[in-house]
């Protein structure tokens, strides 16, 4: 204890009187990884908070403290951003005050006034890292609890399931008071699981799938296939906008925009129409895997959902998987469209996803796509294609856009 606080001679107490406390999630359970998870979470928080002012960020006992270092920090903007930080299960705004029982009580009364007025039951929980404080934690809780009981006559003490818990922490430079934490984004800090390539279309499913895998700690880079002039520049802009919309959760994102027109025209010219979509998807997977190798990613992510369209049957997925050696994560594979839409609304991508621009998948859609393709017919259809050449030219034409 004290490593990040007591003994740090350079330490200056937070400017202003509010700080944020972040409670970390399941990673706390993960023994040896814990420190590296904490470091990752703090690094992600630092990067995301840069635009909101200067903050000091450090962790102790599975709590991450975020303290403004100047009076012009945008506290509301910072709090909204931290609510989207994967790895955080709960977050609170806490008020700093002088380290006396009276100041702590006054702060609880005024800072938590709304919470206390809305609650019927409450309890006080105190923690004391400054052992020279005159009251023990229990005595402090009893004092603050007793006084609050008098000051708010409608309140009942309840030690088991209180509506509001008044948290008091006595630390080296100040005491802090806060109420129930609000729900954090959950999951694991982006990056702890390594890197993956996510196939981002302009649809509803793939932004949700990307968000879900970022939540499990993957840093993502996106691949988007676009077929100019069959798909319009607006369609491409829409996809870039979708990527931008998920950066508050996923962090910085690079979109690799792959020219796909030549491949689609070649498939249309020389392959059976009913296999067109599957052959096209096999090219998408091959190219995405090449991008993955280039950037050091170790998995692919798609927004496929079992049975949603002809190319998303088991047999079709087997055929598209067969060209990859990397694992393919399909986090929405078992979800209904309604469930996917609920997440899309929550993360703010839905309204953009339903803008009516064509996707490259909707160009040359076969009238009767095969739902139960066999490997033999697929290989036969590809036999006369210059697969390597087509892939090489597509990869050479990649345009990269970074955001966030
Ligand atoms: P979405 O809503 O994500 O577009 P979808 O239900 O329309 O999915 P498909 O069009 O068959 O389904 O695409 C399945 C998956 O393939 C997508 O979720 C996405 O991961 C990937 N994909 C499809 N089109 C593209 C594209 N143009 N660029 C990159 N990935 C794509
Ligand atoms: Mg689509």
Short mmCIF file of N, CA and C in Angstrom, two decimals, residues 92-229:
data_model
loop_
_atom_site.label_atom_id
_atom_site.label_comp_id
_atom_site.label_asym_id
_atom_site.label_seq_id
_atom_site.Cartn_x
_atom_site.Cartn_y
_atom_site.Cartn_z
N UNK A 92 -17.96 5.49 -10.29
CA UNK A 92 -18.60 6.49 -9.42
C UNK A 92 -17.89 7.82 -9.56
N UNK A 93 -18.65 8.86 -9.36
CA UNK A 93 -18.06 10.18 -9.13
C UNK A 93 -17.98 10.34 -7.64
N UNK A 94 -16.83 10.74 -7.14
CA UNK A 94 -16.67 10.89 -5.69
C UNK A 94 -16.28 12.33 -5.39
N UNK A 95 -16.72 12.79 -4.23
CA UNK A 95 -16.43 14.17 -3.83
C UNK A 95 -15.33 14.14 -2.77
N UNK A 96 -14.31 14.95 -2.96
CA UNK A 96 -13.23 15.04 -1.98
C UNK A 96 -13.59 16.06 -0.91
N UNK A 97 -13.15 15.83 0.31
CA UNK A 97 -13.36 16.81 1.37
C UNK A 97 -12.25 16.68 2.42
N UNK A 98 -12.27 17.57 3.35
CA UNK A 98 -11.29 17.57 4.43
C UNK A 98 -11.44 16.29 5.27
N UNK A 99 -10.34 15.89 5.87
CA UNK A 99 -10.38 14.63 6.62
C UNK A 99 -10.81 14.82 8.07
N UNK A 100 -12.04 15.28 8.25
CA UNK A 100 -12.60 15.33 9.60
C UNK A 100 -13.98 14.68 9.52
N UNK A 101 -14.42 14.05 10.60
CA UNK A 101 -15.74 13.41 10.58
C UNK A 101 -16.83 14.41 10.20
N UNK A 102 -16.71 15.66 10.65
CA UNK A 102 -17.74 16.66 10.37
C UNK A 102 -17.80 17.01 8.88
N UNK A 103 -16.62 17.21 8.29
CA UNK A 103 -16.58 17.55 6.86
C UNK A 103 -17.12 16.39 6.03
N UNK A 104 -16.79 15.18 6.44
CA UNK A 104 -17.28 13.99 5.71
C UNK A 104 -18.80 13.94 5.77
N UNK A 105 -19.34 14.18 6.96
CA UNK A 105 -20.79 14.16 7.12
C UNK A 105 -21.46 15.23 6.26
N UNK A 106 -20.92 16.46 6.32
CA UNK A 106 -21.51 17.56 5.54
C UNK A 106 -21.47 17.24 4.04
N UNK A 107 -20.37 16.64 3.61
CA UNK A 107 -20.25 16.28 2.19
C UNK A 107 -21.28 15.22 1.81
N UNK A 108 -21.44 14.22 2.69
CA UNK A 108 -22.44 13.18 2.41
C UNK A 108 -23.83 13.81 2.29
N UNK A 109 -24.13 14.73 3.20
CA UNK A 109 -25.46 15.36 3.19
C UNK A 109 -25.71 16.16 1.92
N UNK A 110 -24.73 16.94 1.51
CA UNK A 110 -24.98 17.82 0.37
C UNK A 110 -24.73 17.11 -0.96
N UNK A 111 -23.60 16.41 -1.07
CA UNK A 111 -23.25 15.79 -2.37
C UNK A 111 -24.21 14.66 -2.72
N UNK A 112 -24.65 13.92 -1.70
CA UNK A 112 -25.53 12.78 -1.97
C UNK A 112 -26.99 13.09 -1.66
N UNK A 113 -27.31 14.40 -1.60
CA UNK A 113 -28.66 14.80 -1.20
C UNK A 113 -29.75 14.12 -2.04
N UNK A 114 -29.59 14.17 -3.37
CA UNK A 114 -30.62 13.59 -4.25
C UNK A 114 -30.75 12.08 -4.04
N UNK A 115 -29.60 11.41 -3.95
CA UNK A 115 -29.62 9.95 -3.73
C UNK A 115 -30.33 9.61 -2.42
N UNK A 116 -30.03 10.39 -1.40
CA UNK A 116 -30.61 10.10 -0.07
C UNK A 116 -32.11 10.43 -0.03
N UNK A 117 -32.50 11.47 -0.75
CA UNK A 117 -33.92 11.82 -0.77
C UNK A 117 -34.74 10.76 -1.52
N UNK A 118 -34.13 10.18 -2.57
CA UNK A 118 -34.86 9.18 -3.37
C UNK A 118 -34.93 7.82 -2.70
N UNK A 119 -33.97 7.56 -1.78
CA UNK A 119 -33.88 6.22 -1.17
C UNK A 119 -34.81 6.09 0.02
N UNK A 120 -35.18 4.84 0.31
CA UNK A 120 -35.89 4.57 1.57
C UNK A 120 -34.96 4.00 2.62
N UNK A 121 -33.98 3.24 2.14
CA UNK A 121 -33.06 2.59 3.08
C UNK A 121 -31.62 2.91 2.68
N UNK A 122 -30.72 2.87 3.65
CA UNK A 122 -29.32 3.18 3.35
C UNK A 122 -28.39 2.50 4.34
N UNK A 123 -27.13 2.46 3.99
CA UNK A 123 -26.11 2.15 4.97
C UNK A 123 -24.83 2.91 4.61
N UNK A 124 -23.92 2.99 5.57
CA UNK A 124 -22.65 3.68 5.34
C UNK A 124 -21.54 2.64 5.38
N UNK A 125 -20.64 2.71 4.42
CA UNK A 125 -19.47 1.83 4.42
C UNK A 125 -18.23 2.70 4.37
N UNK A 126 -17.35 2.51 5.33
CA UNK A 126 -16.14 3.34 5.38
C UNK A 126 -14.90 2.50 5.18
N UNK A 127 -13.92 3.12 4.54
CA UNK A 127 -12.60 2.51 4.39
C UNK A 127 -11.59 3.55 4.81
N UNK A 128 -10.50 3.08 5.41
CA UNK A 128 -9.56 4.03 5.95
C UNK A 128 -8.17 3.55 5.57
N UNK A 129 -7.50 4.25 4.67
CA UNK A 129 -6.12 3.85 4.40
C UNK A 129 -5.17 4.73 5.21
N UNK A 130 -5.68 5.84 5.72
CA UNK A 130 -4.88 6.67 6.62
C UNK A 130 -5.14 6.21 8.05
N UNK A 131 -4.21 5.44 8.58
CA UNK A 131 -4.44 4.83 9.89
C UNK A 131 -4.32 5.83 11.04
N UNK A 132 -3.90 7.06 10.72
CA UNK A 132 -3.81 8.05 11.81
C UNK A 132 -5.14 8.78 12.02
N UNK A 133 -6.10 8.49 11.17
CA UNK A 133 -7.42 9.11 11.32
C UNK A 133 -8.00 8.69 12.68
N UNK A 134 -8.57 9.62 13.44
CA UNK A 134 -8.94 9.32 14.83
C UNK A 134 -10.03 8.26 15.01
N UNK A 135 -10.90 8.06 14.04
CA UNK A 135 -11.95 7.06 14.20
C UNK A 135 -11.61 5.80 13.40
N UNK A 136 -12.03 4.65 13.90
CA UNK A 136 -11.90 3.42 13.10
C UNK A 136 -12.97 3.47 12.01
N UNK A 137 -12.86 2.57 11.06
CA UNK A 137 -13.85 2.55 9.98
C UNK A 137 -15.25 2.35 10.55
N UNK A 138 -15.37 1.45 11.49
CA UNK A 138 -16.69 1.15 12.07
C UNK A 138 -17.24 2.37 12.80
N UNK A 139 -16.37 3.02 13.58
CA UNK A 139 -16.83 4.22 14.30
C UNK A 139 -17.27 5.32 13.33
N UNK A 140 -16.51 5.46 12.26
CA UNK A 140 -16.84 6.50 11.28
C UNK A 140 -18.20 6.20 10.62
N UNK A 141 -18.41 4.93 10.26
CA UNK A 141 -19.70 4.55 9.65
C UNK A 141 -20.84 4.81 10.64
N UNK A 142 -20.60 4.48 11.91
CA UNK A 142 -21.66 4.67 12.91
C UNK A 142 -21.98 6.16 13.08
N UNK A 143 -20.92 6.97 13.09
CA UNK A 143 -21.14 8.41 13.26
C UNK A 143 -21.91 8.98 12.07
N UNK A 144 -21.42 8.72 10.87
CA UNK A 144 -22.06 9.29 9.68
C UNK A 144 -23.48 8.72 9.52
N UNK A 145 -23.64 7.41 9.75
CA UNK A 145 -24.95 6.77 9.63
C UNK A 145 -25.94 7.36 10.63
N UNK A 146 -25.53 7.52 11.86
CA UNK A 146 -26.41 8.06 12.89
C UNK A 146 -26.86 9.47 12.56
N UNK A 147 -25.90 10.29 12.12
CA UNK A 147 -26.24 11.70 11.81
C UNK A 147 -27.15 11.79 10.58
N UNK A 148 -26.88 10.94 9.59
CA UNK A 148 -27.74 10.97 8.39
C UNK A 148 -29.16 10.51 8.73
N UNK A 149 -29.25 9.54 9.61
CA UNK A 149 -30.55 9.04 10.06
C UNK A 149 -31.37 10.19 10.68
N UNK A 150 -30.69 11.04 11.45
CA UNK A 150 -31.38 12.19 12.06
C UNK A 150 -31.72 13.25 11.01
N UNK A 151 -30.78 13.48 10.09
CA UNK A 151 -30.97 14.57 9.14
C UNK A 151 -32.01 14.22 8.06
N UNK A 152 -32.18 12.94 7.78
CA UNK A 152 -33.15 12.50 6.75
C UNK A 152 -34.12 11.53 7.44
N UNK A 153 -35.17 12.08 8.07
CA UNK A 153 -36.04 11.25 8.91
C UNK A 153 -36.73 10.11 8.14
N UNK A 154 -36.90 10.25 6.83
CA UNK A 154 -37.58 9.18 6.09
C UNK A 154 -36.68 7.96 5.90
N UNK A 155 -35.41 8.09 6.15
CA UNK A 155 -34.47 6.99 5.86
C UNK A 155 -34.41 5.96 6.97
N UNK A 156 -34.36 4.70 6.56
CA UNK A 156 -34.16 3.59 7.49
C UNK A 156 -32.78 2.98 7.22
N UNK A 157 -32.08 2.62 8.26
CA UNK A 157 -30.82 1.90 8.06
C UNK A 157 -31.16 0.46 7.66
N UNK A 158 -30.39 -0.06 6.70
CA UNK A 158 -30.58 -1.45 6.28
C UNK A 158 -29.21 -1.99 5.89
N UNK A 159 -28.73 -2.96 6.66
CA UNK A 159 -27.36 -3.44 6.45
C UNK A 159 -27.29 -4.45 5.29
N UNK A 160 -28.45 -4.98 4.84
CA UNK A 160 -28.39 -6.09 3.88
C UNK A 160 -28.70 -5.68 2.44
N UNK A 161 -29.83 -5.04 2.22
CA UNK A 161 -30.16 -4.63 0.84
C UNK A 161 -30.60 -3.16 0.80
N UNK A 162 -29.68 -2.27 1.17
CA UNK A 162 -30.04 -0.85 1.19
C UNK A 162 -30.22 -0.30 -0.23
N UNK A 163 -31.09 0.71 -0.39
CA UNK A 163 -31.24 1.37 -1.69
C UNK A 163 -29.97 2.13 -2.04
N UNK A 164 -29.38 2.74 -1.05
CA UNK A 164 -28.16 3.50 -1.33
C UNK A 164 -27.10 3.20 -0.27
N UNK A 165 -25.88 3.00 -0.76
CA UNK A 165 -24.74 2.83 0.15
C UNK A 165 -23.91 4.11 0.09
N UNK A 166 -23.73 4.72 1.23
CA UNK A 166 -22.87 5.90 1.30
C UNK A 166 -21.44 5.41 1.56
N UNK A 167 -20.60 5.56 0.55
CA UNK A 167 -19.22 5.10 0.69
C UNK A 167 -18.34 6.25 1.16
N UNK A 168 -17.54 5.98 2.18
CA UNK A 168 -16.60 6.98 2.68
C UNK A 168 -15.21 6.36 2.64
N UNK A 169 -14.28 7.08 2.06
CA UNK A 169 -12.89 6.59 2.05
C UNK A 169 -11.99 7.66 2.60
N UNK A 170 -11.23 7.31 3.61
CA UNK A 170 -10.28 8.27 4.16
C UNK A 170 -8.90 7.93 3.63
N UNK A 171 -8.36 8.84 2.83
CA UNK A 171 -7.09 8.58 2.17
C UNK A 171 -6.05 9.56 2.69
N UNK A 172 -4.86 9.55 2.10
CA UNK A 172 -3.77 10.36 2.65
C UNK A 172 -4.02 11.86 2.58
N UNK A 173 -4.50 12.33 1.44
CA UNK A 173 -4.61 13.77 1.28
C UNK A 173 -6.01 14.30 1.49
N UNK A 174 -6.98 13.40 1.43
CA UNK A 174 -8.36 13.86 1.51
C UNK A 174 -9.25 12.67 1.85
N UNK A 175 -10.50 12.98 2.17
CA UNK A 175 -11.50 11.92 2.28
C UNK A 175 -12.40 12.02 1.06
N UNK A 176 -13.01 10.90 0.68
CA UNK A 176 -13.88 10.88 -0.50
C UNK A 176 -15.22 10.27 -0.13
N UNK A 177 -16.27 10.85 -0.70
CA UNK A 177 -17.62 10.37 -0.45
C UNK A 177 -18.27 10.07 -1.79
N UNK A 178 -18.88 8.88 -1.90
CA UNK A 178 -19.63 8.60 -3.12
C UNK A 178 -20.76 7.62 -2.83
N UNK A 179 -21.71 7.54 -3.78
CA UNK A 179 -22.87 6.65 -3.60
C UNK A 179 -22.71 5.43 -4.49
N UNK A 180 -23.82 4.76 -4.75
CA UNK A 180 -23.77 3.55 -5.58
C UNK A 180 -23.09 3.82 -6.91
N UNK A 181 -22.23 2.91 -7.34
CA UNK A 181 -21.62 3.11 -8.66
C UNK A 181 -22.65 2.91 -9.77
N UNK A 182 -22.44 3.58 -10.91
CA UNK A 182 -23.27 3.27 -12.07
C UNK A 182 -22.60 2.14 -12.84
N UNK A 183 -23.40 1.48 -13.66
CA UNK A 183 -22.93 0.31 -14.38
C UNK A 183 -21.87 0.68 -15.41
N UNK A 184 -20.76 -0.03 -15.40
CA UNK A 184 -19.73 0.19 -16.41
C UNK A 184 -20.00 -0.65 -17.65
N UNK A 185 -19.09 -0.58 -18.62
CA UNK A 185 -19.28 -1.30 -19.88
C UNK A 185 -19.01 -2.79 -19.74
N UNK A 186 -18.34 -3.21 -18.67
CA UNK A 186 -18.05 -4.63 -18.46
C UNK A 186 -16.96 -5.13 -19.39
N UNK A 187 -16.83 -6.44 -19.49
CA UNK A 187 -15.85 -7.02 -20.41
C UNK A 187 -14.42 -6.91 -19.91
N UNK A 188 -13.50 -6.95 -20.86
CA UNK A 188 -12.07 -6.92 -20.57
C UNK A 188 -11.44 -5.74 -21.32
N UNK A 189 -10.35 -5.18 -20.78
CA UNK A 189 -9.75 -4.03 -21.46
C UNK A 189 -9.32 -4.37 -22.89
N UNK A 190 -9.66 -3.48 -23.80
CA UNK A 190 -9.31 -3.71 -25.21
C UNK A 190 -7.79 -3.89 -25.34
N UNK A 191 -7.41 -4.97 -25.97
CA UNK A 191 -5.98 -5.23 -26.19
C UNK A 191 -5.43 -6.38 -25.38
N UNK A 192 -6.05 -6.70 -24.24
CA UNK A 192 -5.48 -7.80 -23.43
C UNK A 192 -5.59 -9.14 -24.13
N UNK A 193 -6.53 -9.27 -25.05
CA UNK A 193 -6.69 -10.55 -25.74
C UNK A 193 -5.94 -10.62 -27.05
N UNK A 194 -5.20 -9.56 -27.41
CA UNK A 194 -4.50 -9.53 -28.69
C UNK A 194 -5.33 -8.82 -29.74
N UNK A 195 -4.96 -9.05 -30.99
CA UNK A 195 -5.56 -8.28 -32.08
C UNK A 195 -6.32 -9.20 -33.05
N UNK A 196 -7.41 -8.70 -33.62
CA UNK A 196 -8.16 -9.47 -34.62
C UNK A 196 -8.59 -8.54 -35.75
N UNK A 197 -8.92 -9.15 -36.87
CA UNK A 197 -9.44 -8.40 -38.02
C UNK A 197 -10.94 -8.63 -38.10
N UNK A 198 -11.70 -7.55 -38.13
CA UNK A 198 -13.15 -7.67 -38.20
C UNK A 198 -13.64 -7.25 -39.58
N UNK A 199 -14.50 -8.06 -40.17
CA UNK A 199 -15.05 -7.75 -41.50
C UNK A 199 -16.27 -6.86 -41.31
N UNK A 200 -16.11 -5.61 -41.70
CA UNK A 200 -17.15 -4.62 -41.44
C UNK A 200 -17.88 -4.28 -42.73
N UNK A 201 -19.16 -4.61 -42.76
CA UNK A 201 -19.99 -4.24 -43.90
C UNK A 201 -20.77 -3.00 -43.48
N UNK A 202 -21.73 -2.61 -44.27
CA UNK A 202 -22.55 -1.47 -43.87
C UNK A 202 -23.81 -1.89 -43.13
N UNK A 203 -23.89 -3.19 -42.79
CA UNK A 203 -25.13 -3.71 -42.22
C UNK A 203 -25.25 -3.50 -40.72
N UNK A 204 -26.25 -4.17 -40.15
CA UNK A 204 -26.52 -4.04 -38.73
C UNK A 204 -25.60 -4.96 -37.92
N UNK A 205 -25.29 -6.13 -38.47
CA UNK A 205 -24.68 -7.18 -37.67
C UNK A 205 -23.19 -7.00 -37.39
N UNK A 206 -22.44 -6.59 -38.42
CA UNK A 206 -20.99 -6.59 -38.22
C UNK A 206 -20.49 -5.53 -37.22
N UNK A 207 -21.11 -4.33 -37.12
CA UNK A 207 -20.66 -3.42 -36.06
C UNK A 207 -20.94 -4.01 -34.67
N UNK A 208 -22.06 -4.71 -34.54
CA UNK A 208 -22.39 -5.34 -33.25
C UNK A 208 -21.39 -6.44 -32.93
N UNK A 209 -21.09 -7.27 -33.94
CA UNK A 209 -20.11 -8.35 -33.73
C UNK A 209 -18.76 -7.77 -33.32
N UNK A 210 -18.36 -6.68 -33.96
CA UNK A 210 -17.07 -6.05 -33.64
C UNK A 210 -17.08 -5.57 -32.20
N UNK A 211 -18.14 -4.89 -31.84
CA UNK A 211 -18.27 -4.38 -30.47
C UNK A 211 -18.18 -5.52 -29.46
N UNK A 212 -18.85 -6.64 -29.77
CA UNK A 212 -18.85 -7.76 -28.83
C UNK A 212 -17.46 -8.36 -28.64
N UNK A 213 -16.68 -8.42 -29.69
CA UNK A 213 -15.34 -9.00 -29.55
C UNK A 213 -14.37 -8.01 -28.92
N UNK A 214 -14.56 -6.71 -29.17
CA UNK A 214 -13.75 -5.71 -28.47
C UNK A 214 -14.03 -5.80 -26.97
N UNK A 215 -15.28 -6.08 -26.65
CA UNK A 215 -15.66 -6.23 -25.24
C UNK A 215 -14.92 -7.39 -24.58
N UNK A 216 -14.58 -8.40 -25.35
CA UNK A 216 -13.82 -9.52 -24.81
C UNK A 216 -12.32 -9.26 -24.86
N UNK A 217 -11.93 -8.00 -25.03
CA UNK A 217 -10.51 -7.66 -24.90
C UNK A 217 -9.71 -7.69 -26.18
N UNK A 218 -10.37 -7.77 -27.35
CA UNK A 218 -9.62 -7.78 -28.61
C UNK A 218 -9.47 -6.36 -29.15
N UNK A 219 -8.26 -6.04 -29.57
CA UNK A 219 -8.04 -4.81 -30.34
C UNK A 219 -8.35 -5.16 -31.79
N UNK A 220 -9.12 -4.30 -32.46
CA UNK A 220 -9.58 -4.65 -33.82
C UNK A 220 -9.00 -3.73 -34.88
N UNK A 221 -8.80 -4.31 -36.05
CA UNK A 221 -8.68 -3.50 -37.26
C UNK A 221 -9.76 -4.01 -38.20
N UNK A 222 -10.34 -3.11 -38.98
CA UNK A 222 -11.48 -3.47 -39.82
C UNK A 222 -11.05 -3.69 -41.26
N UNK A 223 -11.75 -4.61 -41.92
CA UNK A 223 -11.59 -4.77 -43.36
C UNK A 223 -12.95 -4.51 -43.99
N UNK A 224 -12.96 -3.64 -44.99
CA UNK A 224 -14.21 -3.41 -45.73
C UNK A 224 -13.96 -3.60 -47.22
N UNK A 225 -14.83 -4.39 -47.86
CA UNK A 225 -14.72 -4.63 -49.29
C UNK A 225 -15.68 -3.71 -50.01
N UNK A 226 -15.14 -2.99 -50.99
CA UNK A 226 -16.06 -2.11 -51.68
C UNK A 226 -15.87 -2.20 -53.19
N UNK A 227 -16.96 -2.03 -53.89
CA UNK A 227 -17.00 -2.38 -55.31
C UNK A 227 -17.37 -1.19 -56.16
N UNK A 228 -16.56 -0.17 -56.12
CA UNK A 228 -16.79 0.98 -56.97
C UNK A 228 -16.71 0.54 -58.43
N UNK A 229 -17.57 0.94 -59.31
CA UNK A 229 -18.67 1.90 -59.16
C UNK A 229 -20.02 1.24 -58.81
#
